[in-house]
XYZ file of C-alpha atoms in Angstrom:
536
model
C -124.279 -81.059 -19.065
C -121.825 -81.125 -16.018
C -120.286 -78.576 -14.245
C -117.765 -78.066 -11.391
C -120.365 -76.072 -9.250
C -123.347 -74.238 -9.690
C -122.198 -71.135 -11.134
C -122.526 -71.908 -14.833
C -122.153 -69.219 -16.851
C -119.505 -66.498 -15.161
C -119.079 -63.419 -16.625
C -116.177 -62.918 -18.866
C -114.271 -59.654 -18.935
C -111.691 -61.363 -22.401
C -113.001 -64.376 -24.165
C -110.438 -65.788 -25.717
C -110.910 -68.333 -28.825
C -111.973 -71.727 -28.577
C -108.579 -74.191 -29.008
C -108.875 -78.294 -30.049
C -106.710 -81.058 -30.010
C -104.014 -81.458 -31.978
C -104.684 -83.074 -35.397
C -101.777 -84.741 -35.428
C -104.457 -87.178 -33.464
C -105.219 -88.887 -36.824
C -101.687 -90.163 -37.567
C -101.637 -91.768 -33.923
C -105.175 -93.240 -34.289
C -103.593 -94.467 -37.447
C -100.828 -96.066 -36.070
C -103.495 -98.108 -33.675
C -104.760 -99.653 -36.934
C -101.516 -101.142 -37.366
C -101.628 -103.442 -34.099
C -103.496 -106.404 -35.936
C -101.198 -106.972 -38.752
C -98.523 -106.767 -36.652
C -99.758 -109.306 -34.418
C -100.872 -111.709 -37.290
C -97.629 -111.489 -38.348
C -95.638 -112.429 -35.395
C -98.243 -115.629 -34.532
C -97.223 -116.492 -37.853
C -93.814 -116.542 -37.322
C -94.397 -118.308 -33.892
C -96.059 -120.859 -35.358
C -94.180 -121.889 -38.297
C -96.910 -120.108 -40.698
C -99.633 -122.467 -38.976
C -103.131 -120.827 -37.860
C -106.267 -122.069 -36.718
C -109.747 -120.969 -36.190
C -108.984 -119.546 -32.608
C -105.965 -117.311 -33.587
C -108.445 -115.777 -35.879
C -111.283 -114.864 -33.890
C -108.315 -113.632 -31.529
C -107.038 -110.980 -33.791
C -110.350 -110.231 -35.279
C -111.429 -109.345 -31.473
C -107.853 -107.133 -31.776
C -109.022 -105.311 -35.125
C -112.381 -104.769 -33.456
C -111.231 -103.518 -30.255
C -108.329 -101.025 -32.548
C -111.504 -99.808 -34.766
C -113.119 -98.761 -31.983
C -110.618 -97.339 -30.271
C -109.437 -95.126 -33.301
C -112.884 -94.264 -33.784
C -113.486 -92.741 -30.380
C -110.023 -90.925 -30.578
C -111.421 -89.136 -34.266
C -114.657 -88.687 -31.840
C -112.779 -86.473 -29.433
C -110.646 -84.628 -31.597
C -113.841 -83.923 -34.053
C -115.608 -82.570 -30.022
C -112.719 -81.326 -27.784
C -113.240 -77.795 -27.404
C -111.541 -75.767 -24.432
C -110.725 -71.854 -23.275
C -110.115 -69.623 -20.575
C -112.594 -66.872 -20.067
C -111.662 -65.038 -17.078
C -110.909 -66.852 -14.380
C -112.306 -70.042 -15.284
C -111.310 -73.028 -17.604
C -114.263 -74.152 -20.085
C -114.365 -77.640 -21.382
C -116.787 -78.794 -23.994
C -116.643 -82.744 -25.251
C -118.765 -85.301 -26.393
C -120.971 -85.815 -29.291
C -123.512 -88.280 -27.902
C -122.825 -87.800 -24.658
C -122.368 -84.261 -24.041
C -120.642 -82.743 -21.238
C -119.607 -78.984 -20.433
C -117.079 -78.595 -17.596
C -116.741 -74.777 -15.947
C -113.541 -75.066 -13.672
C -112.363 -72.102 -11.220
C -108.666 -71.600 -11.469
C -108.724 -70.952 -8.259
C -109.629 -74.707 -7.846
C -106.862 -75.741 -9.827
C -104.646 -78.350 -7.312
C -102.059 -79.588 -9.782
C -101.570 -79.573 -13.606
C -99.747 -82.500 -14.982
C -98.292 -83.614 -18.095
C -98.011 -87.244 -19.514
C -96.643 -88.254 -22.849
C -95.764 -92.058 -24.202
C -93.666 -93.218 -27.083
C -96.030 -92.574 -29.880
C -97.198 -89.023 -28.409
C -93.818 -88.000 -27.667
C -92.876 -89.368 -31.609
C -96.009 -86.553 -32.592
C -94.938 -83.462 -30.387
C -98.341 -84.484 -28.478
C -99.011 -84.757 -24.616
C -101.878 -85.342 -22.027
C -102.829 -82.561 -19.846
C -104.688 -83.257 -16.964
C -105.796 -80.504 -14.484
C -106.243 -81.512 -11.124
C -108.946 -80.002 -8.772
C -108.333 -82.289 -5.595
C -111.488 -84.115 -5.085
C -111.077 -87.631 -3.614
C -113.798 -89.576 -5.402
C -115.063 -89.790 -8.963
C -118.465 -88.318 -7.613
C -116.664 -85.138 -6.166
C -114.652 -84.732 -9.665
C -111.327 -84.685 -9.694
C -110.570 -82.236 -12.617
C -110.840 -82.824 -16.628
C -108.211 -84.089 -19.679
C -107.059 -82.699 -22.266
C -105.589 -85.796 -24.637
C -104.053 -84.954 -27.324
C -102.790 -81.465 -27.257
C -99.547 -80.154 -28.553
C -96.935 -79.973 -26.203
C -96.019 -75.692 -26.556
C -99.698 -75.235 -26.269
C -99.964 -77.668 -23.137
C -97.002 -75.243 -21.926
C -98.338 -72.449 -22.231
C -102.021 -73.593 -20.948
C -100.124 -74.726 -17.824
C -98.691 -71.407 -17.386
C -101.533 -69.114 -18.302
C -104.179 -70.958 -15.308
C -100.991 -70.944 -12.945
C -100.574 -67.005 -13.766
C -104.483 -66.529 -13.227
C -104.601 -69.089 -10.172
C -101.993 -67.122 -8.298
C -102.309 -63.354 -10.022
C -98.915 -63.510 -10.095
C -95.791 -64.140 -12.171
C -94.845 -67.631 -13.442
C -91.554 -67.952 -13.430
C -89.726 -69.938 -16.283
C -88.011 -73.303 -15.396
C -84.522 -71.229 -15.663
C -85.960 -69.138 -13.210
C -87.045 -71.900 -10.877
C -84.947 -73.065 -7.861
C -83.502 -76.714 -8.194
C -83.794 -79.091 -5.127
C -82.696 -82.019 -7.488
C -82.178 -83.327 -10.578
C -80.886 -87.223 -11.534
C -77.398 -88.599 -10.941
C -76.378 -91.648 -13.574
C -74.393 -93.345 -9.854
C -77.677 -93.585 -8.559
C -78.535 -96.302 -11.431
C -76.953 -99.294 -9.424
C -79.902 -98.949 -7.074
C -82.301 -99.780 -10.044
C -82.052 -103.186 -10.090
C -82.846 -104.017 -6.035
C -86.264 -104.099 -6.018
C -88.179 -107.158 -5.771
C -91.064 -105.830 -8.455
C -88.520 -106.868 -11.307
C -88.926 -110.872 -10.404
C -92.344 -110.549 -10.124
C -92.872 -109.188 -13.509
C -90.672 -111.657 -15.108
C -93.351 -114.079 -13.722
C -96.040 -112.512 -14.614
C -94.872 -111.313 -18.521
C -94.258 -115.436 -18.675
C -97.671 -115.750 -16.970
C -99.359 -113.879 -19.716
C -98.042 -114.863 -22.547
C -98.730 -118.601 -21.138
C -102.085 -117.506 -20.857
C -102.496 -115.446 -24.204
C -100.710 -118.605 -26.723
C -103.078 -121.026 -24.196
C -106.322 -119.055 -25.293
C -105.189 -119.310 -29.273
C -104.926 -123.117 -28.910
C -100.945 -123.206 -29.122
C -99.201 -125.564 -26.454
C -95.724 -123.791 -25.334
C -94.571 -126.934 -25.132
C -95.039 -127.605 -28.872
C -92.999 -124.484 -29.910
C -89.465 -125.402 -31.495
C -87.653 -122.837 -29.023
C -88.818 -124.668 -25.636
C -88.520 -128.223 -27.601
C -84.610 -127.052 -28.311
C -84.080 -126.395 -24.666
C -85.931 -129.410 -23.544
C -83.090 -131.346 -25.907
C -80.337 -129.767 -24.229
C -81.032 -129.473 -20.543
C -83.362 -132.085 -20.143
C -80.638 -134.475 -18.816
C -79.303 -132.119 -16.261
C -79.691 -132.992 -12.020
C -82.988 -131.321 -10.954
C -81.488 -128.949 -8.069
C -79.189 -127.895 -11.146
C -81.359 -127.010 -13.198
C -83.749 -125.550 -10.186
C -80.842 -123.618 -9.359
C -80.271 -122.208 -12.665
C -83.755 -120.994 -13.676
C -83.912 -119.117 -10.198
C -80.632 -117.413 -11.689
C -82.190 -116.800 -14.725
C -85.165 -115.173 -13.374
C -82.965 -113.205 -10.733
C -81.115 -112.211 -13.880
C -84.362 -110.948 -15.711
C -85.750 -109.463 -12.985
C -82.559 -107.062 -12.030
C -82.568 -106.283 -16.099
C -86.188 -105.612 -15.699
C -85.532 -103.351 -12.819
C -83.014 -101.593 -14.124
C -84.535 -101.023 -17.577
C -87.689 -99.590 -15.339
C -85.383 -97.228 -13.465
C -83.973 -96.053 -16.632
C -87.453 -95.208 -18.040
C -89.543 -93.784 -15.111
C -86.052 -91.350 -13.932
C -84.707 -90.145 -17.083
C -84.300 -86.443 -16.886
C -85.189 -86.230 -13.397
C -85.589 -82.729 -12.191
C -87.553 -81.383 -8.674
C -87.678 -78.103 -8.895
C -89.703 -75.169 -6.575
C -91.132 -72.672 -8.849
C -94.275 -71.788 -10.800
C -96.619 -69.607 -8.511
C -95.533 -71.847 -5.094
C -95.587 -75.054 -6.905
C -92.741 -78.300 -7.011
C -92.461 -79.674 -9.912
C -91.062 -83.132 -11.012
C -90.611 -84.004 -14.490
C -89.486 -87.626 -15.345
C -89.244 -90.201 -18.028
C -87.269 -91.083 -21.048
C -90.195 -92.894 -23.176
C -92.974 -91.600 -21.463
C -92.081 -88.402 -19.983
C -94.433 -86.644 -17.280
C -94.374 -83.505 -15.449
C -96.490 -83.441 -11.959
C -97.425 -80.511 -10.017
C -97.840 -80.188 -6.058
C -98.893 -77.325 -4.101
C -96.395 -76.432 -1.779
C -99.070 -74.911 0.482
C -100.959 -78.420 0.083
C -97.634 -79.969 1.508
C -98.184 -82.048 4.823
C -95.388 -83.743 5.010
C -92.731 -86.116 3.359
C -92.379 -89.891 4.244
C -88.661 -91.531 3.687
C -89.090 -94.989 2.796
C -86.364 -97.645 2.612
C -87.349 -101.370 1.034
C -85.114 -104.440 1.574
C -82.389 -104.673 -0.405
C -82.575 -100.350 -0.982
C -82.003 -100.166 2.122
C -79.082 -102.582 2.429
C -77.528 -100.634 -0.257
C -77.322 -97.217 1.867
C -80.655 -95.991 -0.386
C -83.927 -94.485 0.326
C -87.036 -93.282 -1.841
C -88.934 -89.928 -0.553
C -92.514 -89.153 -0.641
C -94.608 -86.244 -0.728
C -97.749 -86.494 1.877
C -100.126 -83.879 0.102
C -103.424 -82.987 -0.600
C -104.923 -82.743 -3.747
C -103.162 -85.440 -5.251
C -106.519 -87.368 -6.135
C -107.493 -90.680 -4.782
C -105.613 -93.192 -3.278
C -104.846 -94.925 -6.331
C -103.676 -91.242 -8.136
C -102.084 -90.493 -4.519
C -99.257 -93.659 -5.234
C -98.597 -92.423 -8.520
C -98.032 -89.141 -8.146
C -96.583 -88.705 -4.691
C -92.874 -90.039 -5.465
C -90.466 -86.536 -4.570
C -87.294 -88.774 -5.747
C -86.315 -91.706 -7.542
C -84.000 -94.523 -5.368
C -81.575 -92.441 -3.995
C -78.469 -92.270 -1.387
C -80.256 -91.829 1.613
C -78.460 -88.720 2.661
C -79.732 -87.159 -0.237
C -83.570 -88.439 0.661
C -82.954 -86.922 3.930
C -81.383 -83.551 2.298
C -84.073 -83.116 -0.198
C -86.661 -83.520 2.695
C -84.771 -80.721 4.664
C -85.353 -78.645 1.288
C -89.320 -79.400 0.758
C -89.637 -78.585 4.157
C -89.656 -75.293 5.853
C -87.418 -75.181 9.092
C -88.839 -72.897 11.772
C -86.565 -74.202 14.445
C -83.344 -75.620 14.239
C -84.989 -78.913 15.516
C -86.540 -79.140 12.372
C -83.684 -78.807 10.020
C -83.670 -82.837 9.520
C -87.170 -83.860 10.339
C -86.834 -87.158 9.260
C -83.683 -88.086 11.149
C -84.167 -90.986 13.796
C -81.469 -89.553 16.432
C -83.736 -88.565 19.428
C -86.478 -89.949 18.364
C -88.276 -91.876 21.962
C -87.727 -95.630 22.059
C -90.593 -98.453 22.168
C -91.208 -100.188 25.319
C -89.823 -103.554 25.136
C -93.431 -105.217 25.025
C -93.386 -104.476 21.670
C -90.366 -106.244 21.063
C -91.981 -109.360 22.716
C -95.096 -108.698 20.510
C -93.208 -109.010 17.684
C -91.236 -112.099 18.893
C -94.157 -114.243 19.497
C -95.864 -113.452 16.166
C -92.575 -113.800 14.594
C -92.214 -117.686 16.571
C -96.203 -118.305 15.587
C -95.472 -117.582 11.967
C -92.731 -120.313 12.004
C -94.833 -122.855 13.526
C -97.485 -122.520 11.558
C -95.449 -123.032 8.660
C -93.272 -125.837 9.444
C -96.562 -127.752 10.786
C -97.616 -128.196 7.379
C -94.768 -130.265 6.231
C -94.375 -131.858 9.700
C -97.659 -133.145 9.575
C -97.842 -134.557 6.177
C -94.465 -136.348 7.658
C -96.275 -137.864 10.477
C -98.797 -139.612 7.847
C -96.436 -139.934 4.810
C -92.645 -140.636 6.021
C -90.260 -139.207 8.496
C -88.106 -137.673 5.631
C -90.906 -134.542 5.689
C -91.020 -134.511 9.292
C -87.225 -133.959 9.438
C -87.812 -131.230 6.523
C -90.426 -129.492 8.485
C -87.838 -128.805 11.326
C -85.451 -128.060 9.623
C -87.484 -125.309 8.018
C -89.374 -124.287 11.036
C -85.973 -123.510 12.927
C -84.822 -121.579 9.588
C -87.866 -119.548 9.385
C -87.846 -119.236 13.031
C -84.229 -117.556 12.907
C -84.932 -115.279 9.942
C -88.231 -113.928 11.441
C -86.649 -113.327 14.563
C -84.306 -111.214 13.063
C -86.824 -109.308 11.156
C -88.754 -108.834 14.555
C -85.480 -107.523 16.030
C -85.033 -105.176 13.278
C -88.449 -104.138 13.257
C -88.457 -102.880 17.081
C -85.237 -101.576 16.556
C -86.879 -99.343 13.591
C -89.853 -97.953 16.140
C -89.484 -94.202 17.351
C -91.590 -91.110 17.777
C -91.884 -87.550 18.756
C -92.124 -84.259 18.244
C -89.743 -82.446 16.239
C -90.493 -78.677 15.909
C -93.656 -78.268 14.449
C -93.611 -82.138 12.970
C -94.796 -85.106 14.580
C -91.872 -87.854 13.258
C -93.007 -91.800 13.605
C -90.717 -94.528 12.384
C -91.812 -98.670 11.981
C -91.635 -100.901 9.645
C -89.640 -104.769 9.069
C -88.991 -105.427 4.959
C -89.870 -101.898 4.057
C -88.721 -99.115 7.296
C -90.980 -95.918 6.662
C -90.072 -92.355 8.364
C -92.656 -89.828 8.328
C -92.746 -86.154 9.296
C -96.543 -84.897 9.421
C -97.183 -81.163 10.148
C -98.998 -80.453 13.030
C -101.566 -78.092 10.900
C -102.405 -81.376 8.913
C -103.361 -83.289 11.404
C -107.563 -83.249 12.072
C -107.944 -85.835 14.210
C -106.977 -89.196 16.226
C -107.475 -93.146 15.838
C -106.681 -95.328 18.541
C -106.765 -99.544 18.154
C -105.764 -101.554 21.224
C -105.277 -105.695 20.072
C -105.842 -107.821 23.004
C -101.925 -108.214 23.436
C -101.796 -104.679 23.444
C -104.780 -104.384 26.177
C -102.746 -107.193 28.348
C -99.661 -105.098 27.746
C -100.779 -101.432 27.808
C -99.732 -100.898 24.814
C -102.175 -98.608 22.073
C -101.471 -97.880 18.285
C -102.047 -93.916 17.828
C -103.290 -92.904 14.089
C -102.778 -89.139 13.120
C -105.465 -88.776 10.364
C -104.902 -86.112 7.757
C -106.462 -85.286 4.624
C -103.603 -85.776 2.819
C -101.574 -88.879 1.772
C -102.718 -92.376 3.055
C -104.878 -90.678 5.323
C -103.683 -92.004 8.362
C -100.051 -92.280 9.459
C -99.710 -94.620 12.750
C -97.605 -94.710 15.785
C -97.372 -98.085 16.335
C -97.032 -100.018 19.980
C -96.345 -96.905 22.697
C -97.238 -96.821 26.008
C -100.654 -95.425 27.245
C -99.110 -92.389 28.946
C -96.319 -91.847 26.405
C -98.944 -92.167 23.336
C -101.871 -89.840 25.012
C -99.125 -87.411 25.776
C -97.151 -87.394 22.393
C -100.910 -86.832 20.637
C -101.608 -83.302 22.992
C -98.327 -82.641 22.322
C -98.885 -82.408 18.336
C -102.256 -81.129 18.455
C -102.898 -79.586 21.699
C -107.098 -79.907 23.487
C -107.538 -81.523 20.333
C -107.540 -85.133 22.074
C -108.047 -83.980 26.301
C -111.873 -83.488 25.811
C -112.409 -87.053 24.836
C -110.114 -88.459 27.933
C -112.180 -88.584 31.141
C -110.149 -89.323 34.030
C -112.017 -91.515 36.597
C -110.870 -93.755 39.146
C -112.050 -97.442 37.563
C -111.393 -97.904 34.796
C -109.918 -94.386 32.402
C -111.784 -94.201 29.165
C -110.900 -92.961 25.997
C -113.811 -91.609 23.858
C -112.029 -91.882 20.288
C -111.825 -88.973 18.329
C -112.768 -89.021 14.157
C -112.021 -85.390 13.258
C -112.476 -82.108 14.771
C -116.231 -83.723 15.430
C -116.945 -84.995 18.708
C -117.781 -88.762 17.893
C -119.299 -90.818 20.988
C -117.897 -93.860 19.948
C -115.782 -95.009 23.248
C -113.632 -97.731 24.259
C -112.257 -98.759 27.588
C -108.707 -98.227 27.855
C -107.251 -100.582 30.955
């Protein structure tokens, strides 16, 4: 048996019912049974009504792995039991394996909702309460797969209710920050993700006909296009599959944008809560503790970025681990960034009219110009490293690579430079109000605005070009987010002072001030940590 802590058995003032899954569970388990006919069928058609032994033992592996999945979904609906008693959410699952889970509402970080295709096609969802833990160890709440969607509703609303002993208002009643606009579709296909999954969709399937003995280069399809392109010039035909998969890769994009946004809503409501629900397939509704906010981060990816746009991020606890953390955290889809920066101005509480735009780079304090040289000469190395490959192959092969290698190392050299430009250009910090704002980035600029509250402690990291240059990287560690957010490449002075300024004596105990040399005992926490380095 496992519980949340050691209180096992509270007392109860109204024990309500036990509820289950839904039993629409058996048509969907159902429905899995279906998967190896199906796929019989299309290698049948693939191959020309051919099979060998290997596409057999291939779907038999299928039906076996579709038995026992529908067999351990009829397991946990025949198991699944769950109430509310009090102020605590009961759990009970398992047959072999039994576990009872005893969850305080007041631990209760997030409730979220998830439905795909074939639950949505059933009325069903996934609910899965959140209790904020960052490892498996610590727990990080329990699921409930397979339960109508009105009772997931009302489930939601009832340990909300209890949680905050309060009314829960309806989503009428809520307060909408923002909800999807169809011009924002054009930014849905610039992302680079969509190329690489045409690649890797053509890598698996390569991979999967490979494994049941079928050559791709057998098939009638590629033979056809073999026939009619063969005799084309190479660039040409170089040049046109790059197209191709450009082509693919924006569709792919765009069809992913279309899926993950539909229905977009962010709403503040629900006992202090914001809630976004997305999708058009798979729909999902996720939860975040407004009092668990730390911060936003405004992040703009090459080509988003070209195209005005800008994604925004929550940075907030109980969110799960790192991996949960990127899935969860996204406030907005691709968006105009003046609406990233508007909704940010929304999510977070202004004090001061300093911080009506906390993510704004106007004021922001400039990088010293050593880290523009920093970035220079790693930008220049990069280039020579890479040409060198090609220029020494020339040197031993023919002087046709050597000119190539040139050629390409004064490209690359260009480009990078550029990038490094851009890059420094992007650096800034400072205070703003109650929020410590730090810009960087090169293909991807990220903005954050961290609340001084959420900060617990310090990291600094000095490379030996940033000793030579007295230069230091300052990380503001919080327990929320990726855990550290970093000011990259500021002066000694400028960086010490800009870290008492967010958090003041949190830093100045560690700093003794002696004549030769100052050093910096580095802070982990609130904890004193005697771990020191010399700071020249």
């Amino acid at each position: 048996m496992t519980y949340e802590n050691d209180l096992l058995h509270p007392a109860c003032a109204e024990p309500r019912p036990w509820g289950r899954l839904s039993g629409r569970l058996i048509l969907v388990n159902l429905i899995v049974l279906v998967a190896p006919p199906a796929m019989l069928l299309i290698s049948l058609l693939v191959t020309g009504g051919e099979t060998n032994l290997q596409i057999l033992i291939t779907l038999g592996s299928l039906a076996i792995t579709c038995l026992v999945i529908g067999g351990a979904g009829m397991m946990r609906l025949a198991t699944t039991r769950y109430r509310i008693t009090g102020e605590r959410f009961e759990l009970h699952s398992g047959l072999f394996f039994r576990s009872r889970r005893s969850i305080p509402v007041g631990r209760v970080r997030g409730i979220d909702l998830t439905a795909g295709l074939v639950y949505r096609i059933f009325g069903l969802t996934t609910l899965r309460i959140d209790t904020g833990g960052q490892s498996a160890a610590a727990g990080r709440g329990v699921r409930l797969d397979g339960i109508a969607k009105a009772d997931a509703a009302a489930l939601r609303a009832r340990i909300i209710e209890l949680r905050d002993a309060g009314h829960v208002r309806s989503a009428a009643e809520s307060d909408l920050i923002s909800e999807l606009d169809r011009s924002w579709l054009r930014y849905g296909p610039l992302t680079v993700w969509g190329v690489g999954g045409v690649l890797a969709a053509a890598g698996s399937v390569y991979r999967t006909l490979h494994e049941m003995k079928i050559d791709p280069l057998e098939l009638g399809v590629v033979k056809d296009l073999v026939h009619r392109f063969g005799s084309v010039p190479l660039w040409y035909g170089v040049l046109m599959s790059v197209l191709v998969i450009v082509a693919l890769g924006m569709a792919g994009s765009t069809a992913a944008f279309v899926e993950n946004w539909s229905g977009y809503e962010l709403r503040r409501g629900d006992g202090g809560i914001f809630q976004i629900r997305r999708g058009l397939l798979a729909t999902r509704s996720v939860t975040i503790e407004e009092r668990r906010l730390r911060g936003v981060e405004l992040v703009e990816p090459i080509p988003l970025r070209w195209a005005g746009g800008a994604k925004l991020n929550a940075v907030a606890g109980g969110l799960g681990d790192q991996e949960e953390n990127r899935r969860r955290r996204a406030l907005t889809p691709p968006v105009p960034r003046a609406e990233a920066l508007r909704i940010a101005a929304e999510v977070l509480p202004a004090v001061t009219h300093s911080e009506s735009e906390p993510l704004s780079r106007v004021g922001l304090a400039p990088h010293p110009r050593a880290a523009l040289r920093g970035r220079i000469n790693r930008a220049l190395a990069a280039a020579v490293l890479i040409a060198a490959v090609p220029v020494g192959l020339g040197l031993w092969l023919g002087p046709a690579l050597v000119a190539v290698g040139c050629v390409t190392g004064l490209v690359l050299a260009l480009i990078l430079v550029a990038l490094a430009y851009d890059a420094y250009r992007t650096l800034g910090n400072g205070m703003r109000g109650r929020y410590l704002v730090a810009a960087s980035g090169a293909f991807t600029h990220r903005t954050v605005a961290l609340r001084q509250e959420g900060i617990i402690g310090w990291t600094i990291t000095r490379s030996a070009f940033q000793r030579r240059t007295g230069l230091l990287t300052l990380g503001a560690t919080t327990s929320a987010g990726d855990g550290v957010y970093k000011v990259r490449d500021v002066s000694m002075d400028h960086g010490l002072a800009l870290a008492e300024a967010a958090v003041p004596r949190l830093l100045a105990p560690f700093i003794e001030h002696e004549r030769q040399p100052r050093t910096l005992t580095r802070v982990s926490g609130r904890s004193r940590t005697r771990s020191a380095e010399s700071v020249k």
